[in-house]
Amino acid sequence: DIQMTQSPSSLSASVGDRVIITCRASQSISTYLNWYQQTAGKAPKLLIYAASTLQSGVPSRFSGSGSGTDFTLTISSLQPEDFATYFCQQGSSVPFTFGQGSKLEIK
Amino acid sequence: QLQLQESGPGLVKPSETLSLTCTVSGGSISNYNYYWDWIRQAPGKGQEWIGNINKAGNTYYNPSLKSRVTMSVDTSKNQLSLELSSVTAADTAIYYCATHPPRNNWFDPWGQGTLVTVSS
């Protein structure tokens, strides 16, 4: 199985800050990397697919980059509704696997 | 727009079989050539992909769970089902259903999830 490692596992930031979350795959997955946002009690929401394509309706302050084994999710200017948990998922091969999540909290 | 909703017992005894249903609304399973997935998240851990099924009933299970998992689809009820046998406390998790088209291996949408606790 492909192992997905996210960092940091948690971080504190303020409204307006720029935040970067990283995801590393244990082997090359090309650009088969997806990012999700999850808030407590709600369904996970797809933010970015294929490493850098913004899902329809997702604000442009979210962006993704990377290929091969190293990927980043960037939030350019944090908004109050962005404080949530973010996780990555590889879609390169089954079984699909996920990062352990990065919890973004208000400083 | 598709919506998914999981349902089932919130408490299952060790060694018994966990049974969950995912009801699809906003569209008919029969009209979509999609994969319908089950994913779970144990407390304090990341998500784990359990497997998927298509409308024809073709399945792919995570090898780590394959010996205990059975998925089925009922197109007449527009529902998916998950059974996990011989459960232990390690199977305590929030269980989600989700979907994706072939070759687009990202999950959208997801259901809200249902918590299943394994305890006597």
PDB file of N, CA, C and O in Angstrom, chain A residues 17-82:
ATOM      1  N   ASP A  17      -3.777  34.833   7.673  1.00  0.00           N
ATOM      2  CA  ASP A  17      -2.487  34.167   7.498  1.00  0.00           C
ATOM      3  C   ASP A  17      -2.485  33.297   6.256  1.00  0.00           C
ATOM      4  O   ASP A  17      -3.525  32.854   5.761  1.00  0.00           O
ATOM      5  N   ARG A  18      -1.274  33.045   5.768  1.00  0.00           N
ATOM      6  CA  ARG A  18      -1.059  32.070   4.694  1.00  0.00           C
ATOM      7  C   ARG A  18      -0.591  30.774   5.338  1.00  0.00           C
ATOM      8  O   ARG A  18       0.318  30.780   6.176  1.00  0.00           O
ATOM      9  N   VAL A  19      -1.232  29.693   4.946  1.00  0.00           N
ATOM     10  CA  VAL A  19      -0.953  28.398   5.571  1.00  0.00           C
ATOM     11  C   VAL A  19      -0.591  27.389   4.485  1.00  0.00           C
ATOM     12  O   VAL A  19      -1.202  27.370   3.403  1.00  0.00           O
ATOM     13  N   ILE A  20       0.399  26.567   4.792  1.00  0.00           N
ATOM     14  CA  ILE A  20       0.800  25.501   3.870  1.00  0.00           C
ATOM     15  C   ILE A  20       0.787  24.180   4.615  1.00  0.00           C
ATOM     16  O   ILE A  20       1.374  24.051   5.691  1.00  0.00           O
ATOM     17  N   ILE A  21       0.122  23.203   4.026  1.00  0.00           N
ATOM     18  CA  ILE A  21       0.090  21.832   4.550  1.00  0.00           C
ATOM     19  C   ILE A  21       0.729  20.924   3.509  1.00  0.00           C
ATOM     20  O   ILE A  21       0.474  21.083   2.311  1.00  0.00           O
ATOM     21  N   THR A  22       1.549  20.000   3.959  1.00  0.00           N
ATOM     22  CA  THR A  22       2.243  19.135   3.015  1.00  0.00           C
ATOM     23  C   THR A  22       1.784  17.688   3.154  1.00  0.00           C
ATOM     24  O   THR A  22       1.356  17.251   4.226  1.00  0.00           O
ATOM     25  N   CYS A  23       1.919  16.978   2.065  1.00  0.00           N
ATOM     26  CA  CYS A  23       1.550  15.565   2.001  1.00  0.00           C
ATOM     27  C   CYS A  23       2.621  14.854   1.187  1.00  0.00           C
ATOM     28  O   CYS A  23       2.974  15.317   0.094  1.00  0.00           O
ATOM     29  N   ARG A  24       3.150  13.774   1.739  1.00  0.00           N
ATOM     30  CA  ARG A  24       4.204  13.032   1.055  1.00  0.00           C
ATOM     31  C   ARG A  24       3.759  11.588   0.854  1.00  0.00           C
ATOM     32  O   ARG A  24       3.262  10.949   1.780  1.00  0.00           O
ATOM     33  N   ALA A  25       3.949  11.083  -0.348  1.00  0.00           N
ATOM     34  CA  ALA A  25       3.618   9.702  -0.670  1.00  0.00           C
ATOM     35  C   ALA A  25       4.862   8.828  -0.563  1.00  0.00           C
ATOM     36  O   ALA A  25       5.978   9.276  -0.839  1.00  0.00           O
ATOM     37  N   SER A  26       4.659   7.577  -0.207  1.00  0.00           N
ATOM     38  CA  SER A  26       5.784   6.660  -0.027  1.00  0.00           C
ATOM     39  C   SER A  26       6.377   6.199  -1.362  1.00  0.00           C
ATOM     40  O   SER A  26       7.466   5.611  -1.384  1.00  0.00           O
ATOM     41  N   GLN A  27       5.679   6.449  -2.448  1.00  0.00           N
ATOM     42  CA  GLN A  27       6.197   6.193  -3.780  1.00  0.00           C
ATOM     43  C   GLN A  27       5.506   7.166  -4.730  1.00  0.00           C
ATOM     44  O   GLN A  27       4.513   7.800  -4.367  1.00  0.00           O
ATOM     45  N   SER A  28       6.039   7.278  -5.925  1.00  0.00           N
ATOM     46  CA  SER A  28       5.491   8.252  -6.859  1.00  0.00           C
ATOM     47  C   SER A  28       4.036   7.962  -7.206  1.00  0.00           C
ATOM     48  O   SER A  28       3.676   6.820  -7.510  1.00  0.00           O
ATOM     49  N   ILE A  29       3.220   9.016  -7.145  1.00  0.00           N
ATOM     50  CA  ILE A  29       1.808   8.890  -7.508  1.00  0.00           C
ATOM     51  C   ILE A  29       1.444   9.884  -8.618  1.00  0.00           C
ATOM     52  O   ILE A  29       0.273  10.221  -8.797  1.00  0.00           O
ATOM     53  N   SER A  30       2.465  10.362  -9.342  1.00  0.00           N
ATOM     54  CA  SER A  30       2.223  11.351 -10.389  1.00  0.00           C
ATOM     55  C   SER A  30       1.461  12.530  -9.786  1.00  0.00           C
ATOM     56  O   SER A  30       1.900  13.108  -8.804  1.00  0.00           O
ATOM     57  N   THR A  31       0.303  12.858 -10.341  1.00  0.00           N
ATOM     58  CA  THR A  31      -0.516  13.930  -9.747  1.00  0.00           C
ATOM     59  C   THR A  31      -1.846  13.385  -9.245  1.00  0.00           C
ATOM     60  O   THR A  31      -2.844  14.106  -9.163  1.00  0.00           O
ATOM     61  N   TYR A  32      -1.874  12.107  -8.876  1.00  0.00           N
ATOM     62  CA  TYR A  32      -3.111  11.492  -8.390  1.00  0.00           C
ATOM     63  C   TYR A  32      -3.289  11.772  -6.889  1.00  0.00           C
ATOM     64  O   TYR A  32      -3.334  10.857  -6.050  1.00  0.00           O
ATOM     65  N   LEU A  33      -3.397  13.033  -6.550  1.00  0.00           N
ATOM     66  CA  LEU A  33      -3.464  13.456  -5.163  1.00  0.00           C
ATOM     67  C   LEU A  33      -4.631  14.415  -4.995  1.00  0.00           C
ATOM     68  O   LEU A  33      -4.795  15.358  -5.783  1.00  0.00           O
ATOM     69  N   ASN A  34      -5.432  14.156  -3.970  1.00  0.00           N
ATOM     70  CA  ASN A  34      -6.632  14.935  -3.722  1.00  0.00           C
ATOM     71  C   ASN A  34      -6.630  15.462  -2.296  1.00  0.00           C
ATOM     72  O   ASN A  34      -6.061  14.833  -1.403  1.00  0.00           O
ATOM     73  N   TRP A  35      -7.257  16.620  -2.115  1.00  0.00           N
ATOM     74  CA  TRP A  35      -7.333  17.258  -0.794  1.00  0.00           C
ATOM     75  C   TRP A  35      -8.789  17.458  -0.386  1.00  0.00           C
ATOM     76  O   TRP A  35      -9.634  17.821  -1.206  1.00  0.00           O
ATOM     77  N   TYR A  36      -9.062  17.239   0.907  1.00  0.00           N
ATOM     78  CA  TYR A  36     -10.395  17.384   1.448  1.00  0.00           C
ATOM     79  C   TYR A  36     -10.353  18.262   2.700  1.00  0.00           C
ATOM     80  O   TYR A  36      -9.336  18.334   3.398  1.00  0.00           O
ATOM     81  N   GLN A  37     -11.510  18.851   2.984  1.00  0.00           N
ATOM     82  CA  GLN A  37     -11.714  19.624   4.205  1.00  0.00           C
ATOM     83  C   GLN A  37     -12.812  18.946   5.006  1.00  0.00           C
ATOM     84  O   GLN A  37     -13.832  18.529   4.445  1.00  0.00           O
ATOM     85  N   GLN A  38     -12.598  18.859   6.303  1.00  0.00           N
ATOM     86  CA  GLN A  38     -13.615  18.252   7.156  1.00  0.00           C
ATOM     87  C   GLN A  38     -13.823  19.083   8.404  1.00  0.00           C
ATOM     88  O   GLN A  38     -12.861  19.396   9.121  1.00  0.00           O
ATOM     89  N   THR A  39     -15.067  19.422   8.670  1.00  0.00           N
ATOM     90  CA  THR A  39     -15.425  20.068   9.925  1.00  0.00           C
ATOM     91  C   THR A  39     -16.266  19.091  10.734  1.00  0.00           C
ATOM     92  O   THR A  39     -16.898  18.188  10.181  1.00  0.00           O
ATOM     93  N   ALA A  40     -16.259  19.285  12.040  1.00  0.00           N
ATOM     94  CA  ALA A  40     -16.879  18.331  12.958  1.00  0.00           C
ATOM     95  C   ALA A  40     -18.343  18.094  12.600  1.00  0.00           C
ATOM     96  O   ALA A  40     -19.119  19.033  12.437  1.00  0.00           O
ATOM     97  N   GLY A  41     -18.690  16.814  12.481  1.00  0.00           N
ATOM     98  CA  GLY A  41     -20.078  16.455  12.253  1.00  0.00           C
ATOM     99  C   GLY A  41     -20.563  16.622  10.838  1.00  0.00           C
ATOM    100  O   GLY A  41     -21.736  16.365  10.544  1.00  0.00           O
ATOM    101  N   LYS A  42     -19.679  17.022   9.949  1.00  0.00           N
ATOM    102  CA  LYS A  42     -20.077  17.227   8.557  1.00  0.00           C
ATOM    103  C   LYS A  42     -19.365  16.253   7.638  1.00  0.00           C
ATOM    104  O   LYS A  42     -18.321  15.696   7.971  1.00  0.00           O
ATOM    105  N   ALA A  43     -19.921  16.093   6.455  1.00  0.00           N
ATOM    106  CA  ALA A  43     -19.293  15.244   5.455  1.00  0.00           C
ATOM    107  C   ALA A  43     -17.998  15.877   4.967  1.00  0.00           C
ATOM    108  O   ALA A  43     -17.935  17.102   4.789  1.00  0.00           O
ATOM    109  N   PRO A  44     -16.962  15.086   4.748  1.00  0.00           N
ATOM    110  CA  PRO A  44     -15.759  15.641   4.118  1.00  0.00           C
ATOM    111  C   PRO A  44     -16.108  16.268   2.771  1.00  0.00           C
ATOM    112  O   PRO A  44     -16.983  15.788   2.053  1.00  0.00           O
ATOM    113  N   LYS A  45     -15.391  17.334   2.459  1.00  0.00           N
ATOM    114  CA  LYS A  45     -15.649  18.099   1.241  1.00  0.00           C
ATOM    115  C   LYS A  45     -14.409  18.092   0.360  1.00  0.00           C
ATOM    116  O   LYS A  45     -13.310  18.407   0.824  1.00  0.00           O
ATOM    117  N   LEU A  46     -14.593  17.739  -0.906  1.00  0.00           N
ATOM    118  CA  LEU A  46     -13.483  17.747  -1.854  1.00  0.00           C
ATOM    119  C   LEU A  46     -13.092  19.184  -2.173  1.00  0.00           C
ATOM    120  O   LEU A  46     -13.931  19.987  -2.583  1.00  0.00           O
ATOM    121  N   LEU A  47     -11.815  19.501  -1.991  1.00  0.00           N
ATOM    122  CA  LEU A  47     -11.312  20.839  -2.296  1.00  0.00           C
ATOM    123  C   LEU A  47     -10.558  20.860  -3.627  1.00  0.00           C
ATOM    124  O   LEU A  47     -10.795  21.725  -4.469  1.00  0.00           O
ATOM    125  N   ILE A  48      -9.619  19.956  -3.753  1.00  0.00           N
ATOM    126  CA  ILE A  48      -8.702  19.937  -4.893  1.00  0.00           C
ATOM    127  C   ILE A  48      -8.511  18.506  -5.347  1.00  0.00           C
ATOM    128  O   ILE A  48      -8.346  17.601  -4.513  1.00  0.00           O
ATOM    129  N   TYR A  49      -8.543  18.277  -6.652  1.00  0.00           N
ATOM    130  CA  TYR A  49      -8.265  16.956  -7.192  1.00  0.00           C
ATOM    131  C   TYR A  49      -7.163  17.041  -8.239  1.00  0.00           C
ATOM    132  O   TYR A  49      -6.862  18.128  -8.744  1.00  0.00           O
ATOM    133  N   ALA A  50      -6.578  15.903  -8.502  1.00  0.00           N
ATOM    134  CA  ALA A  50      -5.458  15.847  -9.444  1.00  0.00           C
ATOM    135  C   ALA A  50      -4.377  16.857  -9.091  1.00  0.00           C
ATOM    136  O   ALA A  50      -3.829  17.535  -9.965  1.00  0.00           O
ATOM    137  N   ALA A  51      -4.099  16.970  -7.822  1.00  0.00           N
ATOM    138  CA  ALA A  51      -3.015  17.770  -7.244  1.00  0.00           C
ATOM    139  C   ALA A  51      -3.250  19.268  -7.266  1.00  0.00           C
ATOM    140  O   ALA A  51      -2.860  19.963  -6.317  1.00  0.00           O
ATOM    141  N   SER A  52      -3.889  19.784  -8.329  1.00  0.00           N
ATOM    142  CA  SER A  52      -3.927  21.248  -8.446  1.00  0.00           C
ATOM    143  C   SER A  52      -5.226  21.804  -9.015  1.00  0.00           C
ATOM    144  O   SER A  52      -5.344  23.023  -9.187  1.00  0.00           O
ATOM    145  N   THR A  53      -6.202  20.959  -9.299  1.00  0.00           N
ATOM    146  CA  THR A  53      -7.463  21.430  -9.880  1.00  0.00           C
ATOM    147  C   THR A  53      -8.472  21.725  -8.784  1.00  0.00           C
ATOM    148  O   THR A  53      -8.821  20.840  -7.990  1.00  0.00           O
ATOM    149  N   LEU A  54      -8.939  22.957  -8.758  1.00  0.00           N
ATOM    150  CA  LEU A  54      -9.889  23.380  -7.734  1.00  0.00           C
ATOM    151  C   LEU A  54     -11.270  22.835  -8.059  1.00  0.00           C
ATOM    152  O   LEU A  54     -11.778  22.999  -9.179  1.00  0.00           O
ATOM    153  N   GLN A  55     -11.885  22.172  -7.079  1.00  0.00           N
ATOM    154  CA  GLN A  55     -13.250  21.696  -7.267  1.00  0.00           C
ATOM    155  C   GLN A  55     -14.180  22.895  -7.431  1.00  0.00           C
ATOM    156  O   GLN A  55     -13.973  23.961  -6.818  1.00  0.00           O
ATOM    157  N   SER A  56     -15.207  22.713  -8.237  1.00  0.00           N
ATOM    158  CA  SER A  56     -16.177  23.784  -8.468  1.00  0.00           C
ATOM    159  C   SER A  56     -16.752  24.295  -7.158  1.00  0.00           C
ATOM    160  O   SER A  56     -17.129  23.510  -6.275  1.00  0.00           O
ATOM    161  N   GLY A  57     -16.794  25.612  -7.018  1.00  0.00           N
ATOM    162  CA  GLY A  57     -17.365  26.223  -5.837  1.00  0.00           C
ATOM    163  C   GLY A  57     -16.387  26.462  -4.710  1.00  0.00           C
ATOM    164  O   GLY A  57     -16.733  27.134  -3.722  1.00  0.00           O
ATOM    165  N   VAL A  58     -15.182  25.946  -4.821  1.00  0.00           N
ATOM    166  CA  VAL A  58     -14.178  26.140  -3.769  1.00  0.00           C
ATOM    167  C   VAL A  58     -13.487  27.492  -3.986  1.00  0.00           C
ATOM    168  O   VAL A  58     -13.069  27.798  -5.102  1.00  0.00           O
ATOM    169  N   PRO A  59     -13.353  28.286  -2.934  1.00  0.00           N
ATOM    170  CA  PRO A  59     -12.737  29.621  -3.095  1.00  0.00           C
ATOM    171  C   PRO A  59     -11.311  29.557  -3.634  1.00  0.00           C
ATOM    172  O   PRO A  59     -10.568  28.621  -3.343  1.00  0.00           O
ATOM    173  N   SER A  60     -10.950  30.571  -4.371  1.00  0.00           N
ATOM    174  CA  SER A  60      -9.648  30.589  -5.037  1.00  0.00           C
ATOM    175  C   SER A  60      -8.484  30.800  -4.084  1.00  0.00           C
ATOM    176  O   SER A  60      -7.321  30.714  -4.495  1.00  0.00           O
ATOM    177  N   ARG A  61      -8.764  31.075  -2.793  1.00  0.00           N
ATOM    178  CA  ARG A  61      -7.653  31.174  -1.833  1.00  0.00           C
ATOM    179  C   ARG A  61      -7.029  29.802  -1.561  1.00  0.00           C
ATOM    180  O   ARG A  61      -5.939  29.717  -0.996  1.00  0.00           O
ATOM    181  N   PHE A  62      -7.723  28.738  -1.955  1.00  0.00           N
ATOM    182  CA  PHE A  62      -7.168  27.392  -1.842  1.00  0.00           C
ATOM    183  C   PHE A  62      -6.419  27.045  -3.127  1.00  0.00           C
ATOM    184  O   PHE A  62      -6.902  27.302  -4.227  1.00  0.00           O
ATOM    185  N   SER A  63      -5.253  26.466  -2.982  1.00  0.00           N
ATOM    186  CA  SER A  63      -4.518  25.999  -4.146  1.00  0.00           C
ATOM    187  C   SER A  63      -3.699  24.778  -3.776  1.00  0.00           C
ATOM    188  O   SER A  63      -3.349  24.566  -2.610  1.00  0.00           O
ATOM    189  N   GLY A  64      -3.403  23.966  -4.785  1.00  0.00           N
ATOM    190  CA  GLY A  64      -2.611  22.773  -4.576  1.00  0.00           C
ATOM    191  C   GLY A  64      -1.507  22.676  -5.599  1.00  0.00           C
ATOM    192  O   GLY A  64      -1.642  23.179  -6.721  1.00  0.00           O
ATOM    193  N   SER A  65      -0.416  22.040  -5.213  1.00  0.00           N
ATOM    194  CA  SER A  65       0.685  21.852  -6.146  1.00  0.00           C
ATOM    195  C   SER A  65       1.436  20.581  -5.803  1.00  0.00           C
ATOM    196  O   SER A  65       1.235  19.990  -4.733  1.00  0.00           O
ATOM    197  N   GLY A  66       2.300  20.175  -6.713  1.00  0.00           N
ATOM    198  CA  GLY A  66       3.156  19.023  -6.490  1.00  0.00           C
ATOM    199  C   GLY A  66       2.934  17.924  -7.498  1.00  0.00           C
ATOM    200  O   GLY A  66       1.950  17.910  -8.247  1.00  0.00           O
ATOM    201  N   SER A  67       3.878  17.015  -7.515  1.00  0.00           N
ATOM    202  CA  SER A  67       3.783  15.817  -8.347  1.00  0.00           C
ATOM    203  C   SER A  67       4.814  14.826  -7.851  1.00  0.00           C
ATOM    204  O   SER A  67       5.769  15.205  -7.152  1.00  0.00           O
ATOM    205  N   GLY A  68       4.624  13.575  -8.210  1.00  0.00           N
ATOM    206  CA  GLY A  68       5.561  12.554  -7.753  1.00  0.00           C
ATOM    207  C   GLY A  68       5.251  12.123  -6.332  1.00  0.00           C
ATOM    208  O   GLY A  68       4.295  11.387  -6.098  1.00  0.00           O
ATOM    209  N   THR A  69       6.035  12.591  -5.382  1.00  0.00           N
ATOM    210  CA  THR A  69       5.829  12.192  -3.991  1.00  0.00           C
ATOM    211  C   THR A  69       5.512  13.350  -3.054  1.00  0.00           C
ATOM    212  O   THR A  69       5.088  13.105  -1.926  1.00  0.00           O
ATOM    213  N   ASP A  70       5.720  14.583  -3.479  1.00  0.00           N
ATOM    214  CA  ASP A  70       5.575  15.724  -2.565  1.00  0.00           C
ATOM    215  C   ASP A  70       4.524  16.705  -3.063  1.00  0.00           C
ATOM    216  O   ASP A  70       4.590  17.172  -4.206  1.00  0.00           O
ATOM    217  N   PHE A  71       3.606  17.040  -2.158  1.00  0.00           N
ATOM    218  CA  PHE A  71       2.460  17.868  -2.513  1.00  0.00           C
ATOM    219  C   PHE A  71       2.193  18.898  -1.415  1.00  0.00           C
ATOM    220  O   PHE A  71       2.528  18.669  -0.243  1.00  0.00           O
ATOM    221  N   THR A  72       1.591  20.016  -1.811  1.00  0.00           N
ATOM    222  CA  THR A  72       1.226  21.031  -0.835  1.00  0.00           C
ATOM    223  C   THR A  72      -0.183  21.536  -1.092  1.00  0.00           C
ATOM    224  O   THR A  72      -0.642  21.614  -2.236  1.00  0.00           O
ATOM    225  N   LEU A  73      -0.844  21.875   0.002  1.00  0.00           N
ATOM    226  CA  LEU A  73      -2.113  22.602  -0.013  1.00  0.00           C
ATOM    227  C   LEU A  73      -1.829  23.957   0.608  1.00  0.00           C
ATOM    228  O   LEU A  73      -1.290  24.024   1.726  1.00  0.00           O
ATOM    229  N   THR A  74      -2.167  25.014  -0.095  1.00  0.00           N
ATOM    230  CA  THR A  74      -1.944  26.363   0.398  1.00  0.00           C
ATOM    231  C   THR A  74      -3.275  27.086   0.532  1.00  0.00           C
ATOM    232  O   THR A  74      -4.115  27.026  -0.378  1.00  0.00           O
ATOM    233  N   ILE A  75      -3.458  27.735   1.669  1.00  0.00           N
ATOM    234  CA  ILE A  75      -4.588  28.649   1.858  1.00  0.00           C
ATOM    235  C   ILE A  75      -3.964  30.034   1.945  1.00  0.00           C
ATOM    236  O   ILE A  75      -3.184  30.309   2.869  1.00  0.00           O
ATOM    237  N   SER A  76      -4.286  30.892   1.002  1.00  0.00           N
ATOM    238  CA  SER A  76      -3.536  32.142   0.854  1.00  0.00           C
ATOM    239  C   SER A  76      -3.853  33.162   1.928  1.00  0.00           C
ATOM    240  O   SER A  76      -2.975  33.909   2.360  1.00  0.00           O
ATOM    241  N   SER A  77      -5.099  33.209   2.367  1.00  0.00           N
ATOM    242  CA  SER A  77      -5.509  34.185   3.387  1.00  0.00           C
ATOM    243  C   SER A  77      -6.658  33.560   4.173  1.00  0.00           C
ATOM    244  O   SER A  77      -7.803  33.541   3.716  1.00  0.00           O
ATOM    245  N   LEU A  78      -6.320  33.045   5.336  1.00  0.00           N
ATOM    246  CA  LEU A  78      -7.297  32.285   6.111  1.00  0.00           C
ATOM    247  C   LEU A  78      -8.540  33.090   6.431  1.00  0.00           C
ATOM    248  O   LEU A  78      -8.463  34.254   6.852  1.00  0.00           O
ATOM    249  N   GLN A  79      -9.676  32.431   6.266  1.00  0.00           N
ATOM    250  CA  GLN A  79     -10.957  32.985   6.670  1.00  0.00           C
ATOM    251  C   GLN A  79     -11.496  32.179   7.845  1.00  0.00           C
ATOM    252  O   GLN A  79     -11.094  31.027   8.050  1.00  0.00           O
ATOM    253  N   PRO A  80     -12.402  32.764   8.623  1.00  0.00           N
ATOM    254  CA  PRO A  80     -12.903  32.049   9.807  1.00  0.00           C
ATOM    255  C   PRO A  80     -13.466  30.663   9.496  1.00  0.00           C
ATOM    256  O   PRO A  80     -13.303  29.733  10.295  1.00  0.00           O
ATOM    257  N   GLU A  81     -14.071  30.507   8.335  1.00  0.00           N
ATOM    258  CA  GLU A  81     -14.682  29.217   7.999  1.00  0.00           C
ATOM    259  C   GLU A  81     -13.654  28.169   7.557  1.00  0.00           C
ATOM    260  O   GLU A  81     -14.015  27.015   7.319  1.00  0.00           O
ATOM    261  N   ASP A  82     -12.385  28.552   7.472  1.00  0.00           N
ATOM    262  CA  ASP A  82     -11.356  27.621   7.033  1.00  0.00           C
ATOM    263  C   ASP A  82     -10.762  26.799   8.176  1.00  0.00           C
ATOM    264  O   ASP A  82      -9.969  25.881   7.935  1.00  0.00           O
TER     265      ASP A  82
END
